[in-house]
Backbone as a chain_set.jsonl record, in Angstrom:
{"seq": "AAAALSGVLTPELMQGSGDYIMRCQTYEGGLGGEPGNEAHGGYTFCAVAAMVLLGQVHRLDTVRLERWVLRRHMALEGGFSGRANKLVDGCYSFWQGGLLPLLMPLLSSRTHVLVSGEDDRTASGVRSGHEYPFDLEALQRYILSACQDPSGGLRDKPSLRRDYYHTCYCLSGLAVTQSLLLSNDPVLGGLSNKLLFTDAVLNVEKSKAQRALQHFNALPKLQG", "coords": {"N": [[-14.527, -3.794, -2.222], [-15.263, -4.864, -4.715], [-18.028, -4.551, -4.535], [-18.232, -1.748, -4.411], [-17.151, -1.032, -6.886], [-18.965, -2.171, -8.616], [-21.279, -0.838, -8.05], [-23.021, -1.592, -5.969], [-22.777, -1.098, -3.287], [-24.429, -0.869, -0.764], [-26.243, 0.74, 1.995], [-27.209, -1.29, 3.664], [-25.43, -3.374, 3.121], [-23.086, -2.304, 4.054], [-23.495, -2.088, 6.76], [-22.311, -2.409, 10.005], [-19.778, -3.163, 9.184], [-17.624, -1.307, 9.424], [-17.366, -1.185, 12.206], [-16.504, -3.793, 12.798], [-14.027, -3.857, 11.444], [-12.684, -1.921, 12.907], [-12.266, -3.307, 15.292], [-10.259, -4.955, 14.552], [-7.901, -3.558, 14.547], [-4.693, -3.462, 15.95], [-2.652, -3.205, 18.98], [-0.206, -2.455, 17.968], [-0.757, -0.873, 15.773], [-1.208, -1.554, 13.101], [-3.441, -3.76, 11.24], [-5.137, -6.866, 11.778], [-6.279, -10.066, 10.426], [-8.584, -10.78, 11.742], [-10.279, -9.855, 14.79], [-7.92, -9.682, 17.428], [-5.854, -10.945, 16.102], [-2.437, -10.875, 14.824], [-0.971, -7.841, 13.575], [-0.826, -7.313, 10.086], [0.537, -6.786, 6.863], [-0.944, -7.234, 4.4], [-3.612, -7.642, 5.263], [-3.925, -5.229, 6.551], [-3.813, -3.288, 4.469], [-6.108, -4.034, 3.021], [-8.099, -3.635, 4.95], [-7.863, -0.866, 5.507], [-8.36, 0.223, 2.958], [-10.991, -0.652, 2.651], [-12.198, 0.837, 4.667], [-11.852, 3.377, 3.643], [-13.566, 3.212, 1.403], [-15.932, 2.893, 2.761], [-16.154, 5.347, 3.882], [-15.16, 5.802, 6.399], [-12.568, 5.932, 7.304], [-11.379, 7.773, 8.962], [-11.927, 6.941, 11.516], [-10.022, 5.173, 12.377], [-6.999, 4.662, 14.302], [-4.827, 6.62, 13.205], [-2.32, 7.652, 13.767], [-0.88, 5.659, 15.191], [-1.071, 3.751, 13.214], [0.326, 4.891, 11.053], [2.896, 4.973, 12.153], [3.383, 2.204, 12.486], [3.33, 1.243, 9.825], [5.503, 2.658, 8.644], [7.59, 1.651, 10.097], [7.857, -0.802, 9.003], [9.268, -0.437, 6.721], [12.301, -1.254, 5.484], [15.502, -0.099, 6.111], [17.982, -1.039, 5.147], [17.539, -2.926, 2.992], [15.604, -1.581, 1.49], [13.052, -2.293, 0.79], [9.741, -3.394, 1.901], [8.637, -5.113, 4.852], [6.14, -7.506, 5.933], [5.211, -7.928, 8.501], [6.044, -7.405, 11.979], [9.454, -8.065, 12.766], [9.928, -9.673, 10.522], [11.204, -10.746, 7.297], [12.012, -8.716, 4.412], [9.751, -8.544, 1.677], [8.848, -8.639, -1.667], [6.134, -8.309, -2.448], [4.978, -6.7, -0.517], [5.666, -4.218, -1.244], [3.484, -3.148, -2.444], [1.312, -3.785, -0.625], [2.104, -2.547, 1.761], [3.434, -0.133, 0.925], [1.383, 0.921, -0.646], [-0.405, 1.833, 1.208], [0.204, 4.395, 2.036], [-0.704, 6.474, 0.175], [-3.445, 6.256, 0.717], [-3.609, 7.059, 3.316], [-2.535, 9.585, 3.447], [-4.19, 12.002, 3.456], [-4.939, 12.021, 6.131], [-2.74, 11.764, 7.68], [-0.502, 12.458, 10.432], [0.817, 15.683, 11.44], [3.526, 15.454, 11.413], [6.394, 15.088, 9.363], [7.667, 12.721, 9.129], [8.132, 9.549, 10.772], [10.339, 8.874, 13.236], [12.352, 6.107, 13.35], [13.72, 3.833, 15.637], [17.195, 3.66, 15.746], [17.667, 4.723, 13.269], [18.773, 7.514, 11.32], [17.687, 10.955, 10.846], [17.668, 11.515, 8.106], [17.513, 8.992, 6.804], [15.118, 7.981, 7.841], [13.119, 9.745, 6.994], [13.25, 9.747, 4.273], [14.597, 11.701, 2.741], [15.379, 13.301, -0.209], [17.037, 15.082, -2.667], [16.22, 17.543, -1.61], [13.571, 17.15, -0.934], [10.87, 15.812, 1.065], [9.526, 12.634, 1.918], [7.033, 10.167, 2.812], [8.357, 7.707, 2.954], [11.408, 6.241, 1.702], [11.386, 6.648, -1.562], [13.037, 6.155, -3.751], [14.676, 4.09, -2.82], [12.811, 2.014, -2.507], [11.929, 1.639, -5.163], [14.38, 0.772, -6.19], [14.772, -1.648, -4.82], [12.655, -3.208, -5.857], [13.255, -3.243, -8.626], [15.909, -4.117, -8.775], [16.296, -6.266, -6.981], [14.026, -7.876, -7.081], [13.376, -8.546, -9.672], [13.32, -11.218, -11.963], [15.85, -12.587, -14.013], [14.869, -13.836, -16.286], [12.419, -12.795, -16.684], [9.372, -11.616, -15.127], [8.575, -11.232, -11.584], [9.633, -11.507, -8.11], [9.557, -12.595, -4.646], [12.017, -12.178, -3.248], [15.622, -12.141, -3.896], [16.929, -15.342, -4.878], [14.569, -16.72, -4.631], [11.817, -18.125, -6.505], [10.238, -16.686, -9.367], [6.796, -15.631, -9.632], [3.267, -15.353, -10.456], [1.749, -13.963, -8.561], [3.629, -12.39, -7.031], [4.691, -10.973, -9.151], [2.503, -9.435, -9.945], [2.028, -7.826, -7.569], [4.486, -6.621, -6.99], [4.8, -5.014, -9.248], [2.506, -3.486, -8.925], [3.18, -2.138, -6.56], [5.359, -0.688, -7.499], [4.081, 1.016, -9.305], [2.526, 2.539, -7.551], [4.567, 3.77, -6.048], [5.858, 5.318, -8.022], [3.791, 7.053, -8.568], [3.878, 8.782, -6.447], [6.061, 10.36, -6.863], [7.526, 13.575, -7.376], [7.207, 16.039, -10.011], [9.735, 16.652, -11.014], [11.293, 14.562, -10.146], [13.307, 11.71, -10.819], [12.366, 8.775, -12.674], [13.331, 5.707, -11.671], [15.747, 4.035, -13.512], [14.934, 5.086, -15.901], [12.525, 6.423, -18.341], [11.433, 4.256, -19.651], [10.759, 2.466, -17.712], [8.502, 3.473, -16.585], [5.27, 3.242, -15.254], [1.684, 2.938, -15.763], [-0.592, 4.994, -13.9], [-2.434, 3.913, -11.072], [-5.686, 3.359, -9.568], [-5.77, 4.217, -6.21], [-7.179, 2.893, -4.207], [-8.511, 0.706, -5.408], [-6.561, -0.576, -6.91], [-6.477, -0.72, -9.69], [-5.902, 0.212, -13.035], [-6.374, 3.648, -13.703], [-8.119, 4.69, -15.758], [-9.489, 2.425, -16.552], [-10.756, 1.664, -14.207], [-12.513, 3.841, -13.98], [-14.087, 3.478, -16.26], [-15.365, 1.07, -15.614], [-16.862, 1.863, -13.366], [-18.558, 3.73, -14.571], [-19.959, 2.066, -16.314], [-21.332, 0.237, -14.591], [-22.814, 2.007, -13.027], [-24.595, 2.945, -14.798], [-26.432, 0.955, -15.118], [-29.664, -0.469, -14.275], [-30.744, -0.013, -10.935], [-30.384, -2.446, -8.331], [-33.136, -4.041, -6.832], [-34.25, -4.285, -3.467]], "CA": [[-14.068, -3.125, -3.445], [-16.102, -5.334, -5.828], [-19.352, -3.924, -4.393], [-18.126, -0.34, -4.764], [-16.891, -0.925, -8.31], [-20.158, -2.576, -9.377], [-22.393, 0.017, -7.704], [-24.003, -2.235, -5.08], [-22.344, -0.884, -1.931], [-25.627, -0.302, -0.151], [-26.16, 0.894, 3.446], [-27.424, -2.599, 4.291], [-24.208, -4.155, 2.985], [-22.028, -1.656, 4.867], [-23.864, -2.073, 8.182], [-21.487, -3.162, 10.943], [-18.462, -3.442, 8.614], [-16.622, -0.454, 10.016], [-17.149, -1.598, 13.589], [-15.7, -5.002, 12.807], [-12.656, -3.506, 11.075], [-12.081, -1.238, 14.051], [-11.855, -4.289, 16.308], [-9.09, -5.654, 14.03], [-6.667, -2.772, 14.721], [-3.965, -3.967, 17.108], [-1.9, -2.24, 19.767], [0.899, -1.971, 17.137], [-1.256, 0.154, 14.857], [-1.695, -2.248, 11.911], [-4.655, -4.537, 11.421], [-5.059, -8.304, 11.522], [-7.385, -10.64, 9.654], [-9.755, -10.788, 12.592], [-9.89, -9.302, 16.097], [-6.971, -10.463, 18.216], [-4.74, -11.433, 15.267], [-1.277, -10.013, 14.637], [-1.024, -6.9, 12.456], [-0.23, -7.903, 8.865], [0.474, -5.802, 5.786], [-2.015, -7.494, 3.442], [-4.892, -7.375, 5.914], [-3.987, -3.799, 6.865], [-4.207, -2.539, 3.283], [-7.508, -4.343, 2.683], [-8.957, -3.004, 5.935], [-7.853, 0.584, 5.326], [-9.075, 0.506, 1.707], [-12.42, -0.809, 2.928], [-12.668, 1.99, 5.459], [-11.962, 4.525, 2.697], [-14.804, 3.035, 0.636], [-17.057, 3.06, 3.681], [-16.161, 6.707, 4.374], [-14.938, 5.746, 7.85], [-11.134, 5.767, 7.603], [-11.034, 8.691, 10.061], [-12.15, 6.284, 12.804], [-8.827, 4.388, 12.749], [-5.907, 5.368, 14.975], [-3.884, 6.776, 12.09], [-0.986, 7.911, 14.282], [-0.234, 4.367, 15.401], [-1.004, 3.052, 11.926], [1.429, 5.507, 10.325], [4.155, 4.499, 12.766], [3.554, 0.78, 12.197], [3.669, 1.075, 8.399], [6.841, 3.153, 8.336], [8.552, 0.739, 10.731], [8.0, -1.985, 8.155], [10.172, -0.11, 5.626], [13.639, -1.633, 5.933], [16.501, 0.853, 5.599], [19.06, -1.705, 4.439], [17.103, -3.477, 1.709], [14.816, -0.588, 0.753], [11.683, -2.776, 0.644], [8.879, -3.481, 3.079], [8.231, -6.389, 5.417], [4.696, -7.537, 6.163], [4.936, -7.986, 9.92], [7.205, -7.146, 12.799], [10.477, -9.112, 12.843], [9.913, -10.519, 9.335], [12.062, -10.303, 6.231], [11.436, -7.961, 3.312], [9.087, -9.331, 0.659], [8.482, -7.715, -2.746], [4.678, -8.037, -2.571], [4.608, -5.65, 0.416], [5.849, -2.926, -1.906], [2.145, -2.62, -2.602], [0.439, -3.883, 0.54], [2.509, -1.524, 2.713], [3.668, 1.142, 0.215], [0.119, 1.437, -1.138], [-1.197, 2.425, 2.292], [0.49, 5.815, 2.27], [-1.624, 7.355, -0.534], [-4.752, 6.226, 1.356], [-3.545, 7.705, 4.626], [-1.953, 10.924, 3.382], [-5.081, 13.077, 3.941], [-5.171, 11.944, 7.572], [-1.491, 11.581, 8.428], [-0.171, 13.487, 11.406], [1.573, 16.814, 10.886], [4.942, 15.07, 11.31], [6.806, 14.713, 8.004], [8.079, 11.327, 9.204], [8.201, 8.96, 12.102], [11.72, 8.428, 13.432], [12.429, 4.718, 13.784], [14.894, 3.616, 16.448], [18.373, 3.2, 15.022], [17.816, 5.42, 11.987], [18.912, 8.965, 11.439], [16.563, 11.679, 10.261], [17.679, 11.444, 6.641], [17.033, 7.706, 6.378], [13.724, 7.732, 8.221], [12.181, 10.619, 6.274], [13.37, 9.604, 2.847], [14.938, 12.988, 2.141], [16.192, 13.21, -1.419], [16.993, 16.265, -3.533], [15.535, 18.634, -0.951], [12.159, 16.864, -0.691], [10.617, 14.788, 2.076], [8.487, 11.677, 1.558], [6.748, 9.291, 3.945], [9.43, 6.73, 2.988], [12.397, 6.471, 0.653], [10.831, 6.161, -2.811], [14.109, 5.627, -4.61], [15.115, 2.791, -2.264], [11.806, 1.004, -2.799], [12.068, 1.347, -6.594], [15.612, -0.003, -6.401], [14.562, -3.02, -4.369], [11.786, -3.893, -6.814], [13.871, -3.413, -9.949], [17.199, -4.788, -8.691], [16.281, -7.51, -6.219], [12.833, -8.685, -7.315], [13.231, -8.975, -11.079], [13.971, -12.425, -12.429], [16.51, -12.298, -15.307], [14.088, -14.394, -17.386], [11.105, -12.145, -16.707], [8.572, -11.804, -13.928], [9.14, -10.722, -10.331], [9.652, -12.476, -7.027], [9.594, -12.124, -3.274], [13.373, -11.716, -2.95], [16.593, -12.968, -4.615], [17.032, -16.776, -4.583], [13.258, -17.354, -4.734], [11.309, -18.193, -7.861], [9.202, -15.708, -9.805], [5.442, -16.161, -9.708], [2.335, -14.34, -10.906], [1.331, -13.155, -7.431], [4.638, -11.393, -6.734], [4.802, -10.106, -10.33], [1.407, -8.469, -9.845], [2.097, -6.844, -6.486], [5.706, -5.843, -7.137], [4.486, -3.976, -10.25], [1.529, -2.574, -8.295], [3.931, -1.279, -5.65], [6.177, 0.226, -8.299], [3.164, 2.04, -9.834], [2.18, 3.437, -6.433], [5.764, 4.552, -5.737], [6.06, 6.307, -9.082], [2.735, 8.081, -8.501], [4.218, 9.707, -5.38], [7.193, 11.178, -7.277], [7.255, 14.907, -7.864], [7.388, 16.13, -11.443], [11.166, 16.711, -11.343], [11.975, 13.391, -9.609], [13.562, 10.747, -11.882], [11.899, 7.42, -12.59], [14.543, 4.888, -11.589], [15.935, 3.216, -14.707], [14.495, 5.795, -17.08], [11.083, 6.452, -18.625], [10.968, 2.937, -20.113], [10.246, 1.777, -16.537], [7.337, 4.189, -16.05], [4.011, 2.479, -15.337], [0.445, 3.723, -15.686], [-1.064, 5.221, -12.536], [-3.599, 3.08, -10.703], [-6.568, 3.841, -8.502], [-5.076, 3.855, -4.993], [-7.994, 1.99, -3.411], [-8.9, -0.486, -6.152], [-5.414, -1.144, -7.592], [-6.815, -0.91, -11.104], [-5.51, 1.376, -13.85], [-7.417, 4.632, -13.419], [-9.149, 4.821, -16.807], [-10.294, 1.192, -16.554], [-11.644, 1.759, -13.04], [-13.542, 4.807, -14.299], [-15.014, 2.851, -17.22], [-16.174, 0.094, -14.881], [-17.803, 2.609, -12.563], [-19.572, 4.311, -15.475], [-20.782, 0.963, -16.833], [-22.269, -0.309, -13.554], [-23.717, 3.062, -12.575], [-25.636, 3.147, -15.822], [-27.37, -0.152, -15.068], [-30.759, -0.3, -13.322], [-30.397, -0.343, -9.559], [-31.003, -3.662, -7.788], [-34.238, -3.828, -5.903], [-34.12, -5.12, -2.291]], "C": [[-14.937, -3.554, -4.637], [-17.496, -4.687, -5.753], [-19.317, -2.463, -4.792], [-17.966, -0.171, -6.28], [-18.141, -1.264, -9.134], [-21.411, -1.833, -8.947], [-23.412, -0.597, -6.785], [-23.563, -2.091, -3.615], [-23.447, -0.126, -1.196], [-25.423, -0.103, 1.338], [-26.316, -0.452, 4.189], [-26.15, -3.433, 4.247], [-23.094, -3.602, 3.871], [-22.269, -1.788, 6.367], [-22.943, -2.967, 9.012], [-20.074, -3.417, 10.459], [-17.38, -2.614, 9.284], [-16.335, -0.805, 11.457], [-16.287, -2.837, 13.697], [-14.238, -4.703, 12.473], [-11.958, -2.777, 12.218], [-11.565, -2.211, 15.107], [-10.618, -5.055, 15.841], [-7.803, -4.855, 14.173], [-5.994, -3.188, 16.016], [-3.257, -2.842, 17.833], [-0.707, -1.684, 18.987], [0.488, -0.84, 16.226], [-1.764, -0.44, 13.56], [-2.944, -3.024, 12.233], [-4.441, -6.002, 11.076], [-6.273, -8.757, 10.737], [-8.68, -10.748, 10.423], [-9.331, -10.232, 13.963], [-8.989, -10.258, 16.872], [-5.799, -11.017, 17.423], [-3.623, -10.414, 15.171], [-1.471, -9.079, 13.447], [-0.25, -7.429, 11.274], [-0.475, -6.925, 7.691], [-0.684, -6.002, 4.835], [-3.362, -7.166, 4.015], [-5.042, -5.869, 6.221], [-4.415, -3.004, 5.643], [-5.69, -2.765, 2.987], [-8.469, -3.654, 3.653], [-9.021, -1.481, 5.745], [-8.587, 0.968, 4.036], [-10.583, 0.356, 1.904], [-12.967, 0.352, 3.688], [-12.738, 3.248, 4.607], [-13.248, 4.41, 1.921], [-16.044, 3.224, 1.487], [-17.17, 4.512, 4.148], [-15.885, 6.805, 5.876], [-13.45, 5.656, 8.228], [-10.677, 6.658, 8.764], [-11.2, 8.026, 11.442], [-10.912, 5.512, 13.291], [-7.837, 5.277, 13.498], [-4.776, 5.536, 13.956], [-2.469, 7.114, 12.566], [-0.239, 6.624, 14.521], [-0.096, 3.614, 14.101], [0.148, 3.578, 11.087], [2.763, 4.965, 10.846], [4.413, 3.032, 12.417], [3.976, 0.546, 10.759], [5.112, 1.486, 8.13], [7.916, 2.302, 9.014], [8.739, -0.54, 9.9], [8.907, -1.706, 6.956], [11.617, -0.283, 6.105], [14.713, -0.774, 5.291], [17.578, 0.171, 4.784], [18.652, -2.178, 3.058], [16.354, -2.449, 0.85], [13.377, -1.017, 0.518], [10.958, -2.815, 1.953], [8.773, -4.932, 3.558], [6.751, -6.337, 5.741], [4.31, -7.507, 7.621], [6.197, -7.656, 10.697], [8.138, -8.332, 12.83], [10.431, -10.112, 11.668], [10.81, -9.916, 8.257], [11.291, -9.478, 5.194], [10.838, -8.928, 2.286], [8.58, -8.359, -0.397], [7.001, -7.36, -2.81], [4.235, -6.906, -1.648], [4.979, -4.257, -0.106], [4.499, -2.292, -2.183], [1.333, -2.644, -1.327], [0.789, -2.845, 1.595], [2.674, -0.151, 2.035], [2.386, 1.749, -0.265], [-0.765, 2.045, -0.076], [-1.0, 3.934, 2.384], [-0.416, 6.753, 1.467], [-3.026, 7.368, 0.096], [-4.756, 7.025, 2.648], [-3.115, 9.169, 4.57], [-2.915, 12.04, 3.844], [-5.229, 13.118, 5.441], [-3.889, 11.819, 8.379], [-1.247, 12.725, 9.383], [0.666, 14.579, 10.75], [3.058, 16.523, 10.777], [5.235, 14.711, 9.868], [7.291, 13.278, 7.989], [8.032, 10.851, 10.634], [9.612, 8.405, 12.249], [11.716, 7.024, 14.025], [13.743, 4.525, 14.538], [16.026, 3.055, 15.608], [18.612, 3.869, 13.702], [18.025, 6.877, 12.232], [17.77, 9.635, 10.708], [16.501, 11.516, 8.756], [17.116, 10.099, 6.154], [15.544, 7.555, 6.647], [12.75, 8.565, 7.397], [12.261, 10.445, 4.775], [13.718, 10.892, 2.144], [15.816, 12.767, 0.919], [15.995, 14.514, -2.19], [16.155, 17.396, -2.926], [14.072, 18.374, -0.671], [12.043, 15.823, 0.398], [9.423, 13.947, 1.662], [8.164, 10.867, 2.805], [7.783, 8.181, 4.092], [10.292, 6.978, 1.783], [11.916, 5.831, -0.652], [11.882, 5.549, -3.716], [14.569, 4.268, -4.114], [14.125, 1.707, -2.59], [11.82, 0.65, -4.299], [13.281, 0.447, -6.853], [15.439, -1.457, -5.964], [13.734, -3.805, -5.359], [12.548, -4.235, -8.096], [15.183, -4.221, -9.877], [17.119, -6.147, -8.023], [15.119, -8.434, -6.605], [12.691, -9.157, -8.739], [13.979, -10.263, -11.328], [14.606, -12.158, -13.783], [15.724, -12.824, -16.522], [12.717, -13.776, -17.511], [10.321, -12.465, -15.464], [9.293, -11.282, -12.678], [8.894, -11.698, -9.202], [9.664, -11.771, -5.685], [10.95, -11.464, -2.984], [14.355, -12.56, -3.763], [16.682, -14.376, -4.009], [15.684, -17.474, -4.624], [12.755, -17.267, -6.163], [10.291, -17.084, -8.143], [7.85, -16.412, -9.748], [4.494, -15.018, -10.073], [1.913, -13.416, -9.77], [2.35, -12.035, -7.164], [4.871, -10.455, -7.939], [3.728, -9.023, -10.274], [1.682, -7.407, -8.784], [3.406, -6.087, -6.409], [5.449, -4.702, -8.135], [3.467, -2.987, -9.673], [2.227, -1.613, -7.328], [4.777, -0.273, -6.365], [5.296, 1.346, -8.856], [2.813, 3.029, -8.739], [3.358, 4.348, -6.109], [5.982, 5.648, -6.753], [5.003, 7.4, -9.016], [3.015, 9.118, -7.413], [5.384, 10.636, -5.755], [6.717, 12.578, -7.667], [7.664, 15.0, -9.326], [8.864, 16.137, -11.875], [11.957, 15.546, -10.769], [12.167, 12.362, -10.738], [12.838, 9.411, -11.585], [13.134, 6.522, -12.649], [14.617, 3.98, -12.818], [15.481, 3.871, -15.982], [13.009, 5.658, -17.366], [10.562, 5.13, -19.152], [10.418, 2.1, -18.962], [8.986, 2.398, -15.968], [6.053, 3.403, -16.29], [2.825, 3.433, -15.329], [0.021, 3.863, -14.227], [-2.327, 4.362, -12.287], [-4.441, 3.774, -9.649], [-6.003, 3.327, -7.175], [-5.845, 2.864, -4.153], [-8.215, 0.649, -4.123], [-7.74, -1.24, -6.783], [-5.751, -1.583, -9.01], [-6.413, 0.366, -11.836], [-6.671, 2.367, -13.9], [-8.5, 4.713, -14.501], [-10.04, 3.585, -16.843], [-11.249, 1.18, -15.355], [-12.797, 2.727, -13.32], [-14.564, 4.228, -15.27], [-15.899, 1.844, -16.534], [-17.241, 0.791, -14.062], [-18.931, 3.18, -13.425], [-20.509, 3.245, -15.988], [-21.801, 0.512, -15.8], [-23.221, 0.745, -13.059], [-24.821, 3.326, -13.542], [-26.694, 2.042, -15.824], [-28.502, 0.125, -14.079], [-30.332, -0.772, -11.934], [-31.116, -1.626, -9.103], [-32.065, -3.289, -6.777], [-34.1, -4.806, -4.734], [-35.283, -6.121, -2.163]], "O": [[-15.306, -2.726, -5.469], [-18.071, -4.322, -6.779], [-20.245, -1.972, -5.434], [-18.568, 0.72, -6.88], [-18.348, -0.712, -10.215], [-22.503, -2.151, -9.419], [-24.571, -0.181, -6.798], [-23.956, -2.909, -2.784], [-23.391, 1.093, -1.035], [-24.52, -0.712, 1.912], [-25.652, -0.707, 5.193], [-25.82, -4.12, 5.214], [-22.26, -4.355, 4.374], [-21.342, -1.618, 7.16], [-22.821, -4.16, 8.735], [-19.234, -3.85, 11.247], [-16.338, -3.144, 9.67], [-15.187, -0.733, 11.896], [-15.436, -2.931, 14.581], [-13.326, -5.217, 13.12], [-10.772, -2.996, 12.465], [-10.54, -1.959, 15.74], [-9.984, -5.739, 16.646], [-6.719, -5.394, 13.951], [-6.64, -3.26, 17.061], [-3.249, -1.695, 17.387], [-0.232, -0.587, 19.281], [1.284, 0.052, 15.934], [-2.679, 0.122, 12.958], [-3.456, -2.965, 13.351], [-3.656, -6.333, 10.187], [-7.168, -7.972, 10.422], [-9.757, -10.803, 9.83], [-8.137, -10.153, 14.251], [-9.247, -11.458, 16.962], [-4.838, -11.511, 18.014], [-3.837, -9.225, 15.408], [-2.058, -9.465, 12.436], [0.86, -7.939, 11.431], [-1.547, -6.333, 7.563], [-1.357, -5.033, 4.486], [-4.175, -6.502, 3.372], [-6.141, -5.318, 6.158], [-5.283, -2.137, 5.747], [-6.435, -1.818, 2.736], [-9.517, -3.152, 3.247], [-10.095, -0.884, 5.814], [-9.352, 1.932, 4.024], [-11.361, 1.152, 1.379], [-14.071, 0.82, 3.409], [-13.599, 4.098, 4.831], [-13.968, 5.398, 1.779], [-17.084, 3.664, 0.996], [-18.178, 4.881, 4.751], [-16.311, 7.75, 6.54], [-13.127, 5.333, 9.371], [-9.712, 6.339, 9.459], [-10.656, 8.52, 12.43], [-10.78, 5.236, 14.483], [-7.843, 6.498, 13.34], [-3.883, 4.695, 13.861], [-1.508, 6.883, 11.831], [0.912, 6.49, 14.105], [0.891, 2.907, 13.897], [0.873, 2.796, 10.473], [3.633, 4.558, 10.076], [5.541, 2.662, 12.089], [4.874, -0.253, 10.494], [5.859, 0.762, 7.473], [9.047, 2.248, 8.532], [9.708, -1.271, 10.106], [9.28, -2.637, 6.243], [12.09, 0.426, 6.993], [14.824, -0.725, 4.066], [18.054, 0.749, 3.807], [19.32, -1.88, 2.069], [16.467, -2.458, -0.376], [12.557, -0.205, 0.091], [11.454, -2.35, 2.979], [8.816, -5.862, 2.753], [6.166, -5.257, 5.816], [3.197, -7.104, 7.957], [7.292, -7.63, 10.135], [7.692, -9.477, 12.909], [10.848, -11.261, 11.813], [11.134, -8.729, 8.296], [10.064, -9.547, 5.121], [11.378, -10.011, 2.064], [7.947, -7.358, -0.061], [6.646, -6.242, -3.183], [3.249, -6.225, -1.93], [4.647, -3.246, 0.512], [4.36, -1.069, -2.166], [0.722, -1.637, -0.968], [-0.1, -2.311, 2.258], [2.134, 0.853, 2.5], [2.272, 2.974, -0.303], [-1.76, 2.698, -0.39], [-1.915, 4.665, 2.762], [-0.87, 7.755, 2.021], [-3.723, 8.38, 0.02], [-5.776, 7.599, 3.032], [-3.308, 9.91, 5.533], [-2.486, 12.942, 4.563], [-5.611, 14.153, 5.988], [-3.925, 11.772, 9.608], [-1.731, 13.836, 9.169], [1.16, 14.409, 9.635], [3.782, 17.266, 10.115], [4.402, 14.088, 9.21], [7.324, 12.663, 6.923], [7.909, 11.635, 11.575], [10.029, 7.555, 11.463], [11.135, 6.793, 15.085], [14.779, 5.022, 14.097], [15.844, 2.099, 14.855], [19.636, 3.631, 13.061], [17.533, 7.434, 13.213], [16.978, 8.976, 10.034], [15.418, 11.392, 8.185], [16.333, 10.064, 5.205], [14.795, 7.068, 5.799], [11.639, 8.106, 7.132], [11.4, 10.958, 4.061], [13.199, 11.165, 1.062], [16.865, 12.127, 1.001], [14.865, 14.979, -2.335], [15.463, 18.117, -3.645], [13.374, 19.278, -0.211], [12.97, 15.05, 0.641], [8.439, 14.459, 1.129], [8.939, 10.877, 3.762], [8.071, 7.748, 5.208], [9.971, 7.812, 0.936], [12.024, 4.617, -0.829], [11.635, 4.537, -4.371], [14.828, 3.377, -4.923], [14.522, 0.589, -2.917], [11.731, -0.526, -4.652], [13.212, -0.507, -7.628], [15.895, -2.379, -6.641], [14.065, -4.948, -5.675], [12.493, -5.363, -8.585], [15.521, -4.93, -10.825], [17.794, -7.086, -8.445], [15.23, -9.652, -6.466], [11.94, -10.099, -8.994], [15.143, -10.393, -10.949], [13.962, -11.554, -14.641], [15.885, -12.329, -17.638], [11.927, -14.189, -18.36], [10.574, -13.477, -14.81], [10.474, -10.938, -12.727], [8.063, -12.6, -9.31], [9.764, -10.548, -5.592], [11.005, -10.323, -2.527], [13.964, -13.607, -4.278], [16.531, -14.565, -2.802], [15.639, -18.704, -4.651], [13.215, -16.431, -6.941], [9.586, -16.622, -7.247], [7.775, -17.639, -9.808], [4.874, -13.85, -10.007], [1.735, -12.216, -9.983], [1.975, -10.866, -7.081], [5.209, -9.285, -7.759], [4.0, -7.849, -10.521], [1.58, -6.214, -9.066], [3.45, -5.007, -5.82], [5.839, -3.56, -7.89], [3.564, -1.783, -9.914], [1.906, -0.426, -7.281], [4.916, 0.865, -5.916], [5.716, 2.503, -8.879], [2.804, 4.237, -8.977], [3.183, 5.551, -5.917], [6.261, 6.79, -6.386], [5.276, 8.548, -9.367], [2.456, 10.214, -7.447], [5.661, 11.596, -5.036], [5.63, 12.739, -8.223], [8.387, 14.138, -9.827], [9.196, 15.682, -12.97], [13.183, 15.53, -10.887], [11.252, 12.17, -11.539], [12.716, 8.985, -10.437], [13.9, 6.595, -13.61], [13.672, 3.252, -13.124], [15.62, 3.283, -17.055], [12.313, 4.876, -16.718], [9.355, 4.893, -19.107], [9.692, 1.133, -19.193], [8.45, 1.908, -14.974], [5.789, 2.955, -17.406], [2.95, 4.592, -14.936], [0.246, 2.963, -13.418], [-3.145, 4.138, -13.178], [-3.969, 4.658, -8.934], [-5.778, 2.126, -7.028], [-5.236, 2.062, -3.445], [-8.116, -0.411, -3.505], [-7.888, -2.404, -7.155], [-5.365, -2.661, -9.462], [-6.57, 1.468, -11.311], [-7.818, 1.974, -14.115], [-9.685, 4.796, -14.176], [-11.231, 3.694, -17.137], [-12.395, 0.745, -15.465], [-13.936, 2.458, -12.935], [-15.764, 4.456, -15.124], [-17.088, 1.765, -16.845], [-18.397, 0.368, -14.056], [-20.103, 3.12, -13.054], [-21.715, 3.47, -16.093], [-22.992, 0.415, -16.095], [-24.351, 0.417, -12.697], [-25.866, 3.865, -13.177], [-27.736, 2.183, -16.463], [-28.309, 0.887, -13.131], [-29.654, -1.789, -11.783], [-32.278, -1.861, -9.436], [-31.914, -2.358, -5.986], [-33.867, -5.996, -4.941], [-35.32, -6.905, -1.214]]}, "num_chains": 1, "name": "protein.A"}
């Protein structure tokens, strides 16, 4: 991401990267930190975003990846977990929720993946006659109701302390979720909760990402 933003993502730098990332995709569909590791939400987002920047995201098994991501969305809490059989964590509102905008152009023709034990309405996130990859309102509610500390900042889950990391990625997940809303869908809690849209790959506010790209692209190219 830093190389793409600063205009130095050269063919030499990209060489072999896509092949390595491909080896990190597991039988579950998500990706681990290295080949053979368990699929993990943070590594999966970074890997998929890298493949988008490399122009190779189509090489991933997006059907299995779609299923794995949507299985991490917990129907009871409304948030995402990072791995199989793990608890919901507010930071995965971004690491998992942020994957869907990256995958949407390549998602299967199914409107949703039915998860065992869930009915069609829960699994597809049907609200007000619309279908989403996951329940956007439930995710917003988890972030705003469960992750906010009364004194400010955001956290993993109730009973845990706020910190800068979870504040960043809970808000990042909320921004992604709001960007998926249709024009007539309400922002949970009112417009005072509306955040600026971010670049889906870089997780930077769009105008700032564009300014950075323009700045670095105007500089003389590095010579090998």
